[in-house]
PDB file of C-alpha atoms in Angstrom:
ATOM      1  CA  UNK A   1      17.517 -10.680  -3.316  1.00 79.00           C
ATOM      2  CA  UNK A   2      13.934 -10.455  -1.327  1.00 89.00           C
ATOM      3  CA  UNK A   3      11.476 -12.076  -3.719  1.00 95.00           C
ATOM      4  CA  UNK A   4       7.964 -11.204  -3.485  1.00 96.00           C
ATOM      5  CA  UNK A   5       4.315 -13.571  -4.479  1.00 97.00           C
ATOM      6  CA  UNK A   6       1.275 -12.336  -4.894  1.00 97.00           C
ATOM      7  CA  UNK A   7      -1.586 -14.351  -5.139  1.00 97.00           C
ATOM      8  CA  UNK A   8      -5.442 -13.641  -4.248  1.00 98.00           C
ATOM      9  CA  UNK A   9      -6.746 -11.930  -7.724  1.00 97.00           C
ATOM     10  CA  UNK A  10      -9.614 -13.296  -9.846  1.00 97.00           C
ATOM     11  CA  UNK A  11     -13.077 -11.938 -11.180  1.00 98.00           C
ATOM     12  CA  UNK A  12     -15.165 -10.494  -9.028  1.00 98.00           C
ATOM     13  CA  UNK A  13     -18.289  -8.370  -9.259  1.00 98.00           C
ATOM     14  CA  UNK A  14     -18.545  -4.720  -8.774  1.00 98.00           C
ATOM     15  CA  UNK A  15     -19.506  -4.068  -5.273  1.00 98.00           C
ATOM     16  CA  UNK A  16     -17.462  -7.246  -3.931  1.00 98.00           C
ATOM     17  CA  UNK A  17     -14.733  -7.839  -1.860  1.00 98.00           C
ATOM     18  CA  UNK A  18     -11.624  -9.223  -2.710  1.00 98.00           C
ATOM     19  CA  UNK A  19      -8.029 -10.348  -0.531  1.00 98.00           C
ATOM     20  CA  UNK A  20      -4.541 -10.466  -2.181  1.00 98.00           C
ATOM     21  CA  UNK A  21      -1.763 -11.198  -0.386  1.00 98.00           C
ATOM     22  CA  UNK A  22       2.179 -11.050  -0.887  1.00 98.00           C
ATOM     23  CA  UNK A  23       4.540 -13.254   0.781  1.00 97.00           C
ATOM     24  CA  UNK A  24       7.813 -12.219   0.924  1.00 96.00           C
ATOM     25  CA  UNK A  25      11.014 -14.008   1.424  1.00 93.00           C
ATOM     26  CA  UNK A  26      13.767 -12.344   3.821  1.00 84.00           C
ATOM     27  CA  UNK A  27      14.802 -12.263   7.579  1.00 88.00           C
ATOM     28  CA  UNK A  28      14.252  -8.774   8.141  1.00 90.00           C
ATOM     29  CA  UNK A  29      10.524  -8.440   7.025  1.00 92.00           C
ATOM     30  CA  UNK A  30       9.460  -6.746  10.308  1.00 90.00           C
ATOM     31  CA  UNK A  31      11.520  -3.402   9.108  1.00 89.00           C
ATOM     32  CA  UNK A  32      10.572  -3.611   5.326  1.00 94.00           C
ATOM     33  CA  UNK A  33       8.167  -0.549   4.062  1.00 96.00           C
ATOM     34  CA  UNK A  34       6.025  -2.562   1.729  1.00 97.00           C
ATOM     35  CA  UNK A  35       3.005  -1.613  -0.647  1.00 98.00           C
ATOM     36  CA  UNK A  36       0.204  -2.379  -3.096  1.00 98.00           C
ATOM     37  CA  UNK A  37       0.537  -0.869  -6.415  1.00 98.00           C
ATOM     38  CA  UNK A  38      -1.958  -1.473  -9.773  1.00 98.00           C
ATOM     39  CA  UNK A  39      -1.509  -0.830 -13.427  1.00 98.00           C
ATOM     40  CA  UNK A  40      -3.965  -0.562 -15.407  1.00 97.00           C
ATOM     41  CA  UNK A  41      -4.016  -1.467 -19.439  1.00 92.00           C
ATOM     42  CA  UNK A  42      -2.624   1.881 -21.150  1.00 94.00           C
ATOM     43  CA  UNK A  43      -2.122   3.464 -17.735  1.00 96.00           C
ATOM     44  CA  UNK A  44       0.682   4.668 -15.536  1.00 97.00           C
ATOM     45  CA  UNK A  45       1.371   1.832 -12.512  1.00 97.00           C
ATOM     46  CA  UNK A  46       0.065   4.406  -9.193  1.00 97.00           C
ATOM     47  CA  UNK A  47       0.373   3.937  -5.508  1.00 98.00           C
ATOM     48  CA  UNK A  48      -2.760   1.698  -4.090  1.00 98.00           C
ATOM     49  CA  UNK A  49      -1.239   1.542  -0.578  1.00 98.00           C
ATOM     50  CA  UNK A  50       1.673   1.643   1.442  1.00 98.00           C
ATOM     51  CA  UNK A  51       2.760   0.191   5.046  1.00 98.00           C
ATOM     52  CA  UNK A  52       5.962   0.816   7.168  1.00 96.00           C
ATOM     53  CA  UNK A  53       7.354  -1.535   9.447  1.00 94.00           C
ATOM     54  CA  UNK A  54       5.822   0.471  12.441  1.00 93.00           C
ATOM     55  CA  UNK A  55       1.733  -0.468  10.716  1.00 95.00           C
ATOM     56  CA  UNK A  56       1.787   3.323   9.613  1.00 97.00           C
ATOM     57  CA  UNK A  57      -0.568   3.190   6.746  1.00 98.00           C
ATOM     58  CA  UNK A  58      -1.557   5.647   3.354  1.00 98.00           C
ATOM     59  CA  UNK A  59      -3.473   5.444   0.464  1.00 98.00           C
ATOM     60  CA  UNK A  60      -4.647   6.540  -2.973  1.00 98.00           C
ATOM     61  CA  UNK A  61      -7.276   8.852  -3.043  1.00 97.00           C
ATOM     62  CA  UNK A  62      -8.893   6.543  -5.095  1.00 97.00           C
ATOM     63  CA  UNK A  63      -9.138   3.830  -2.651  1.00 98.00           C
ATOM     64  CA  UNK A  64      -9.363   5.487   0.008  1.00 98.00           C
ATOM     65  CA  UNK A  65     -12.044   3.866   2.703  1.00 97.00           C
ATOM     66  CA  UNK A  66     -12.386   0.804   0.869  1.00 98.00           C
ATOM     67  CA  UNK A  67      -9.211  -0.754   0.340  1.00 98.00           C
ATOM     68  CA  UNK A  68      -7.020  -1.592   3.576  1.00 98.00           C
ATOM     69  CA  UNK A  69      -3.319  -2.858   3.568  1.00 98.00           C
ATOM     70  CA  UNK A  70      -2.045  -4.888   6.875  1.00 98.00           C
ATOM     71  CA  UNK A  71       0.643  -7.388   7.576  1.00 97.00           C
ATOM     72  CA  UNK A  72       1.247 -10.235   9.184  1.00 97.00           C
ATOM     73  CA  UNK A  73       5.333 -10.062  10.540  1.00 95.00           C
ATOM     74  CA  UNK A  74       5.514 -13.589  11.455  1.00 95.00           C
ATOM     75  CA  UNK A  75       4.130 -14.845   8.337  1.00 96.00           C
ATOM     76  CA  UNK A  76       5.904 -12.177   6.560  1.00 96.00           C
ATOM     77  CA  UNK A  77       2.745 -11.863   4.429  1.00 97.00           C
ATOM     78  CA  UNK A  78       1.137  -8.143   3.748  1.00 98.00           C
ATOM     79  CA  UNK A  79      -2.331  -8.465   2.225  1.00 98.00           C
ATOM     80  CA  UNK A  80      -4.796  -6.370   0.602  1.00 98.00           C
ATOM     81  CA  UNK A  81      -7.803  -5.948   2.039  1.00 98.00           C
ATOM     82  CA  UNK A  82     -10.469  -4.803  -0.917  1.00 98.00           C
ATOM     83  CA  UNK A  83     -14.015  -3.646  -0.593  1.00 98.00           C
ATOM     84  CA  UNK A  84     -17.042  -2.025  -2.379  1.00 98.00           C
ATOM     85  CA  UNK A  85     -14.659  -2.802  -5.949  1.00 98.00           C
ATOM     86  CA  UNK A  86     -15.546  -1.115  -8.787  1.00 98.00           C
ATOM     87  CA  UNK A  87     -14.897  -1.503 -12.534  1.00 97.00           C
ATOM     88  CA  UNK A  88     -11.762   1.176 -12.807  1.00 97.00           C
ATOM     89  CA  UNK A  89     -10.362  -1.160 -10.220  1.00 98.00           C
ATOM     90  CA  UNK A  90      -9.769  -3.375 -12.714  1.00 98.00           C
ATOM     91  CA  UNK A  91      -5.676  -3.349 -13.239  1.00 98.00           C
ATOM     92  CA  UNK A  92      -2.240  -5.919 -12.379  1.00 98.00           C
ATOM     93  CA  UNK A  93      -1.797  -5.407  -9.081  1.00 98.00           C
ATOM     94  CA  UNK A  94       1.762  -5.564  -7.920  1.00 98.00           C
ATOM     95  CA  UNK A  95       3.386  -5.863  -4.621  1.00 98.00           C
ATOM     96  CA  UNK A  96       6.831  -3.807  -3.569  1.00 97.00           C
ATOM     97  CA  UNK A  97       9.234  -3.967  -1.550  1.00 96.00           C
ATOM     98  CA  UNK A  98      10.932  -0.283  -0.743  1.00 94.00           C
ATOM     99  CA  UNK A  99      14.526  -0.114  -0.905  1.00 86.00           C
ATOM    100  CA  UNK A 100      16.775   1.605  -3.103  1.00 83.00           C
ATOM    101  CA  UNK A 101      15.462   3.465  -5.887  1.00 81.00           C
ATOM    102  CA  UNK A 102      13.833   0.718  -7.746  1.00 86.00           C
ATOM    103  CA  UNK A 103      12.764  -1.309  -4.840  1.00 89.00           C
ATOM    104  CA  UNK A 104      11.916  -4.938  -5.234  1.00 93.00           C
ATOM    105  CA  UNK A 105       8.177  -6.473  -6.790  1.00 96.00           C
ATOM    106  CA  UNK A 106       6.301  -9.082  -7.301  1.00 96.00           C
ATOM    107  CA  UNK A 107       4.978 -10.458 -10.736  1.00 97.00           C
ATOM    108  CA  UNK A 108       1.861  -9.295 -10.237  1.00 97.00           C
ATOM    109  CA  UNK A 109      -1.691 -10.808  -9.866  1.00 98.00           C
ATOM    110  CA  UNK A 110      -4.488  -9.551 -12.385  1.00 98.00           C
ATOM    111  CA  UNK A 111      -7.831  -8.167 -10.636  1.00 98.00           C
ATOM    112  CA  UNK A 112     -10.444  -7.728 -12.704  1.00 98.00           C
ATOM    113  CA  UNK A 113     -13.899  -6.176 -11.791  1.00 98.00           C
ATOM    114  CA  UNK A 114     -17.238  -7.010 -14.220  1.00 97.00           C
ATOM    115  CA  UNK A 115     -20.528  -7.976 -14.025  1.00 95.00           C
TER     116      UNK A 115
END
């Protein structure tokens, strides 16, 4: 089973910049469609970003033009590039792997954004 670790969340203040990253175990990370995903306390977990093997890229409107998702195939490492955050970014963000109908994710690293 592909196991997934995210790491890179803290506090940060609104307007900052923030950098999680998920490295993934597996020999065939080049083909794996990964993405970001965030849950927020006493919200549904919703699509943050998404990457397929080819660097094809899409994102929540939400995020959209502030947040960037890229990878890195020989460290088998996708990261989350975050910009201009705001305090409804605040939420667990969690890393997946697509496959099946459950896919695989990570444990999840807590972002929070205050003043």
């Amino acid at each position: 089973q592909v196991q997934l670790v995210e790491s890179g969340g803290g506090l940060v203040q609104p307007g900052g910049s923030l950098r999680l990253s998920c490295a993934v175990s597996g020999n065939s990370f080049p083909i794996y469609v990964m993405g970001w995903y965030r849950q927020a306390p006493g919200k549904q977990r919703e699509m943050v970003a998404v990457i397929t093997g080819g660097g094809s890229t899409s994102y929540g409107d939400s995020v959209k033009g502030r947040f960037t998702i890229s990878r890195d195939n020989a460290k088998k490492t996708v990261y989350l590039q975050m910009s201009s955050l705001k305090p409804e970014d605040t939420a667990v963000y969690y890393c997946k792997k697509f496959s099946g109908s459950l896919g695989d994710w990570g444990q999840g690293t807590q972002v929070t954004v205050s003043s």
